[in-house]
PDB file of C-alpha atoms in Angstrom:
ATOM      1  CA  UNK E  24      25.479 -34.810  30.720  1.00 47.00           C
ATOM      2  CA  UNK E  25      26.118 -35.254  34.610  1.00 44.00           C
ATOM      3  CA  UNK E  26      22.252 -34.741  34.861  1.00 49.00           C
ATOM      4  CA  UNK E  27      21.566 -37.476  32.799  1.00 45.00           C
ATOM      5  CA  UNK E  28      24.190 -39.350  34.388  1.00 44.00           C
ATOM      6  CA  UNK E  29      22.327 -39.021  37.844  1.00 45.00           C
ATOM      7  CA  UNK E  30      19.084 -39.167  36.406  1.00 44.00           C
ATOM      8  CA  UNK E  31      19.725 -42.348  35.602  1.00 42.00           C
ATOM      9  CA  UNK E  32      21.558 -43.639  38.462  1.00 45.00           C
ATOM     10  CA  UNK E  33      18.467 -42.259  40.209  1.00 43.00           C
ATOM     11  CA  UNK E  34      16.172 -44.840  38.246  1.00 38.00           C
ATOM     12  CA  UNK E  35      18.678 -47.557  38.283  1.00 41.00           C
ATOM     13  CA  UNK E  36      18.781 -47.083  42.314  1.00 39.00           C
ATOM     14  CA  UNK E  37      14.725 -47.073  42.262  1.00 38.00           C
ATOM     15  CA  UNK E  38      14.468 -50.345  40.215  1.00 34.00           C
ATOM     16  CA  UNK E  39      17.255 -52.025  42.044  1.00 37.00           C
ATOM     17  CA  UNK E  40      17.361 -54.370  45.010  1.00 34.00           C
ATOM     18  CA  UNK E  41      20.584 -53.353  46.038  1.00 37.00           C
ATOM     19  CA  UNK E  42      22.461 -54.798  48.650  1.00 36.00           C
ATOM     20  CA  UNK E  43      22.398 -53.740  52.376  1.00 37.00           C
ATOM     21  CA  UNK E  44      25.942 -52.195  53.408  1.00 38.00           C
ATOM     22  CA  UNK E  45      27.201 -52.100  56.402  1.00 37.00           C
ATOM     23  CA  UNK E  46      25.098 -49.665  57.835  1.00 39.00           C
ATOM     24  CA  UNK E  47      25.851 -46.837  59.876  1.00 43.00           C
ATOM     25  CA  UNK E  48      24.759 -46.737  63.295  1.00 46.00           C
ATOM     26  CA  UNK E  49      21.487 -44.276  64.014  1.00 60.00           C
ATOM     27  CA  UNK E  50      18.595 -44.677  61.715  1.00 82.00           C
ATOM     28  CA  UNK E  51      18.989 -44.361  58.491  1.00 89.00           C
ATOM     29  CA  UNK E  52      19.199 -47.720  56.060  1.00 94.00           C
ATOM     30  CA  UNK E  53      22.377 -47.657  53.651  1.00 93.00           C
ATOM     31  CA  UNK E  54      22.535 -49.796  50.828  1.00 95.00           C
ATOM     32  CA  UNK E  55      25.262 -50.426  47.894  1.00 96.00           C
ATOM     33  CA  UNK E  56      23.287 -50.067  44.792  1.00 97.00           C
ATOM     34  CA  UNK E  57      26.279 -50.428  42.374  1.00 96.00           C
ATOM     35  CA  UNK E  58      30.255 -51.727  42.839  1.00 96.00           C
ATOM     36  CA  UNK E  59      32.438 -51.263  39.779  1.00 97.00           C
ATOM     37  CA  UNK E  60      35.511 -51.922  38.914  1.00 97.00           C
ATOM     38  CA  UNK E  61      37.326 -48.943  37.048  1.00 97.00           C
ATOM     39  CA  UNK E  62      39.126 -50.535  34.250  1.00 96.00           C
ATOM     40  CA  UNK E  63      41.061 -47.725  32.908  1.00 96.00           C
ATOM     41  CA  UNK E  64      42.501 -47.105  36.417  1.00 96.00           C
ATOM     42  CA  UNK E  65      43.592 -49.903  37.913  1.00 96.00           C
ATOM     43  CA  UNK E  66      42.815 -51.152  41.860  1.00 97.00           C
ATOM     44  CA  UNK E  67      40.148 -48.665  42.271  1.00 97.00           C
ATOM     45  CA  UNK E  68      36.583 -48.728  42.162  1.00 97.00           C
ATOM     46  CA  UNK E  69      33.415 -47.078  42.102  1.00 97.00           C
ATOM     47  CA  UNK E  70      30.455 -47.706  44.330  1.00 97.00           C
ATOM     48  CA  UNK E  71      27.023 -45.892  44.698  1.00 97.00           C
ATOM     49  CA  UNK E  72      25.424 -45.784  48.220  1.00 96.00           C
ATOM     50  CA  UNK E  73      21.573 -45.078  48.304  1.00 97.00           C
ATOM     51  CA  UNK E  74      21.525 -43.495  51.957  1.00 96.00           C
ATOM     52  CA  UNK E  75      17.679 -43.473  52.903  1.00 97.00           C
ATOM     53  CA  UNK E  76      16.646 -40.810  56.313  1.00 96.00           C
ATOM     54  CA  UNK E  77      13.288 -41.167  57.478  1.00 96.00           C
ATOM     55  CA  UNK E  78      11.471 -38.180  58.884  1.00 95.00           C
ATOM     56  CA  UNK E  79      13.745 -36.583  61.848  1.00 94.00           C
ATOM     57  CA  UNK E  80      16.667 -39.684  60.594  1.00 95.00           C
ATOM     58  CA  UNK E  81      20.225 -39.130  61.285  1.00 93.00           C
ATOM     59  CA  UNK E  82      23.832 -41.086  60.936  1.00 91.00           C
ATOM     60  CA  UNK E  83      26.558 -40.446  63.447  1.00 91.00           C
ATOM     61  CA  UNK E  84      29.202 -38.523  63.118  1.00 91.00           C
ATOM     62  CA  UNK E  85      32.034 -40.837  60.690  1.00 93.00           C
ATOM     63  CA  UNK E  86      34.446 -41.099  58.336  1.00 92.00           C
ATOM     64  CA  UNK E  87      35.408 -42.863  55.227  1.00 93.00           C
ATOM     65  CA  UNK E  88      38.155 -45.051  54.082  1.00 93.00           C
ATOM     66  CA  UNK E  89      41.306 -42.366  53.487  1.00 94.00           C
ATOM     67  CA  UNK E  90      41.005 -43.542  49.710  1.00 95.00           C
ATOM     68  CA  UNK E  91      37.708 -42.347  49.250  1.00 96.00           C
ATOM     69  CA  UNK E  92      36.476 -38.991  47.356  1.00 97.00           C
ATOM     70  CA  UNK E  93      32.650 -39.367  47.389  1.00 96.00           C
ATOM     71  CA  UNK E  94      30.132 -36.875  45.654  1.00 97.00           C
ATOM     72  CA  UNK E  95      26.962 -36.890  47.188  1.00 96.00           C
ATOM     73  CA  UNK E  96      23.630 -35.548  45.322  1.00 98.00           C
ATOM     74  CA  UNK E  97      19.697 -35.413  47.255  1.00 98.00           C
ATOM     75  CA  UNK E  98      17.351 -37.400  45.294  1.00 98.00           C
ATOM     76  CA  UNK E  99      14.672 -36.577  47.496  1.00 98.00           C
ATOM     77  CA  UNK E 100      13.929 -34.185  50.384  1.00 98.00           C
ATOM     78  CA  UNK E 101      16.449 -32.218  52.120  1.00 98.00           C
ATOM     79  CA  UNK E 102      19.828 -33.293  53.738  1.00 97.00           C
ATOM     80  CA  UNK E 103      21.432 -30.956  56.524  1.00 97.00           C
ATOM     81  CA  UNK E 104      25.142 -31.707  56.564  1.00 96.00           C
ATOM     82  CA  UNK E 105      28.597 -30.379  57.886  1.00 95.00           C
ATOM     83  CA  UNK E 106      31.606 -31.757  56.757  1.00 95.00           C
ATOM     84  CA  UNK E 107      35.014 -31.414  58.858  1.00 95.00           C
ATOM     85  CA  UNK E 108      35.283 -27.665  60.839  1.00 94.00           C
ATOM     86  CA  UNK E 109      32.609 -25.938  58.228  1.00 94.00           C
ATOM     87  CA  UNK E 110      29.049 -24.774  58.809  1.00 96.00           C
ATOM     88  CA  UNK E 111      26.043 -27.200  58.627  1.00 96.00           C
ATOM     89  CA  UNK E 112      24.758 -26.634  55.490  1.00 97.00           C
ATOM     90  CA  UNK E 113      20.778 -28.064  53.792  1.00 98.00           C
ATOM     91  CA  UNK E 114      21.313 -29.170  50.541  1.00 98.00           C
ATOM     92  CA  UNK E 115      17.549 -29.846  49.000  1.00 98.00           C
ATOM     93  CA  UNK E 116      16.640 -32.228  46.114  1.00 98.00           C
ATOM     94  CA  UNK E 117      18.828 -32.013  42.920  1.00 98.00           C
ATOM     95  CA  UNK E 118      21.970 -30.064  45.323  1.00 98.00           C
ATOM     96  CA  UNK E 119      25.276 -32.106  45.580  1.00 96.00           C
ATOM     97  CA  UNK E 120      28.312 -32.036  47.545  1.00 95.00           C
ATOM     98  CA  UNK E 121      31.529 -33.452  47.800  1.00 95.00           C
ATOM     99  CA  UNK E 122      33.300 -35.169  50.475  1.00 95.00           C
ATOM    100  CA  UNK E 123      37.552 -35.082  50.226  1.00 96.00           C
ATOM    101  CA  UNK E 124      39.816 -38.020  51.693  1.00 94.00           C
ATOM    102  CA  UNK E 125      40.210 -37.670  54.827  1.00 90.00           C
ATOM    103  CA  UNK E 126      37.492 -35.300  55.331  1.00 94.00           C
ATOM    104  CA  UNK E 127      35.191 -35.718  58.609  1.00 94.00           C
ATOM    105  CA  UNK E 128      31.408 -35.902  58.491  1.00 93.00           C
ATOM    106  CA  UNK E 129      30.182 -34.852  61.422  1.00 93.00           C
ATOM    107  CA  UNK E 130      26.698 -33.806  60.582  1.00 94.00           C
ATOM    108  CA  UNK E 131      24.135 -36.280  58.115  1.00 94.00           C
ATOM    109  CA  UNK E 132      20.899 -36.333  59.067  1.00 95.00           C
ATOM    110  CA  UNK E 133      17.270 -35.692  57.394  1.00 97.00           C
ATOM    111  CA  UNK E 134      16.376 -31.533  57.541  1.00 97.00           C
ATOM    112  CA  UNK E 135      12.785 -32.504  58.021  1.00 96.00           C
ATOM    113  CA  UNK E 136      10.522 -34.178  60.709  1.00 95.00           C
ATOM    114  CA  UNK E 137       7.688 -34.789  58.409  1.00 96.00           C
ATOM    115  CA  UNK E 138       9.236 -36.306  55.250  1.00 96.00           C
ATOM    116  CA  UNK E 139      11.408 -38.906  54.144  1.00 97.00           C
ATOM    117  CA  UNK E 140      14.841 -37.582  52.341  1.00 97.00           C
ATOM    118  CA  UNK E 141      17.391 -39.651  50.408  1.00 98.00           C
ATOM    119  CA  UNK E 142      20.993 -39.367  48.725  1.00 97.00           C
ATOM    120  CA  UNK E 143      22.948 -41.039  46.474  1.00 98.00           C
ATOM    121  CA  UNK E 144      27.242 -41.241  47.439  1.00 97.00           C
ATOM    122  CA  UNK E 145      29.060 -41.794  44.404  1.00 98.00           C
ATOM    123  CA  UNK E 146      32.649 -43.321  45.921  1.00 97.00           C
ATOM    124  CA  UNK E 147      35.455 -43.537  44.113  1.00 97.00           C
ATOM    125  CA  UNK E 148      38.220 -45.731  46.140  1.00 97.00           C
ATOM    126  CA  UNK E 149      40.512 -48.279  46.173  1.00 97.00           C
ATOM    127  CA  UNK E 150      38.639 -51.900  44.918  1.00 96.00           C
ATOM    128  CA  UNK E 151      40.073 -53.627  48.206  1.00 95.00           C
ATOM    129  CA  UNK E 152      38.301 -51.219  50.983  1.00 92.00           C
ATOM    130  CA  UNK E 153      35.217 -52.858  52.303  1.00 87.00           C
ATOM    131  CA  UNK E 154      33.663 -51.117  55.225  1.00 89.00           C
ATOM    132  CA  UNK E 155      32.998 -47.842  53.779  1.00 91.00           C
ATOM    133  CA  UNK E 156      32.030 -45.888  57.071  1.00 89.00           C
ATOM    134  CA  UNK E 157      33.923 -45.913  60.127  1.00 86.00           C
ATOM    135  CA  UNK E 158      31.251 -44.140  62.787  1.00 89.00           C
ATOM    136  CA  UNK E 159      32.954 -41.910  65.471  1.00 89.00           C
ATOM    137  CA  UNK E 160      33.908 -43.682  68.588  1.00 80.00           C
TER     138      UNK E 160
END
């Protein structure tokens, strides 16, 4: 079921415009692809993030809003990430990981220098938060 489910979040993301997002600083182009309202659980949302890395593409280190659980899955290429004080870790197409309130990201960035890689973030927060990554000063 969740395969289908991102499957076809995956199409949706690849026929859809999308809007730009406030993007994180470095090089990598971050766009809101979906913002809904949860109606069985009032004041929160959820919003899918299509984070695109071209070859050798990173984002600084950041955070997210402290209402924020995100679930992150490679659509294409391979991601090398590390999340608060654990090891950097390449997820490849079709691998997911999660990212906890509160959590740091300190490591995003594309795991190869010859092709492009992309993710989708799944966020589930509260309707009201708008800028949905604070970069590390």
């Amino acid at each position: 079921m969740l395969r289908k489910m991102i499957s076809a979040a995956a199409l949706a993301i690849t026929l859809a415009a999308g809007t730009q997002a406030d993007a994180a600083g470095g090089d990598a182009k971050v766009r809101v692809v979906f913002d809904q309202k949860l109606p069985n659980v009032p004041g929160k949302s959820m919003k899918g993030v299509l984070v695109e890395y071209a070859p050798g593409g990173s984002s600084p280190g950041h955070t997210h809003p402290a209402s924020a659980f995100i679930y992150a899955t490679v659509l294409e290429g391979a991601i090398t990430s590390k999340v608060n004080d654990g090891p950097e870790k390449v997820y490849k197409a079709g691998e997911s990981f999660p990212e906890f309130p509160g959590d740091h990201h300190a490591v995003s960035k594309n795991a190869s220098k010859t092709k492009p890689a992309r993710l989708l973030a799944v966020f589930v927060l509260d309707t009201d938060e708008k800028e949905l990554t604070i970069d590390d000063k």
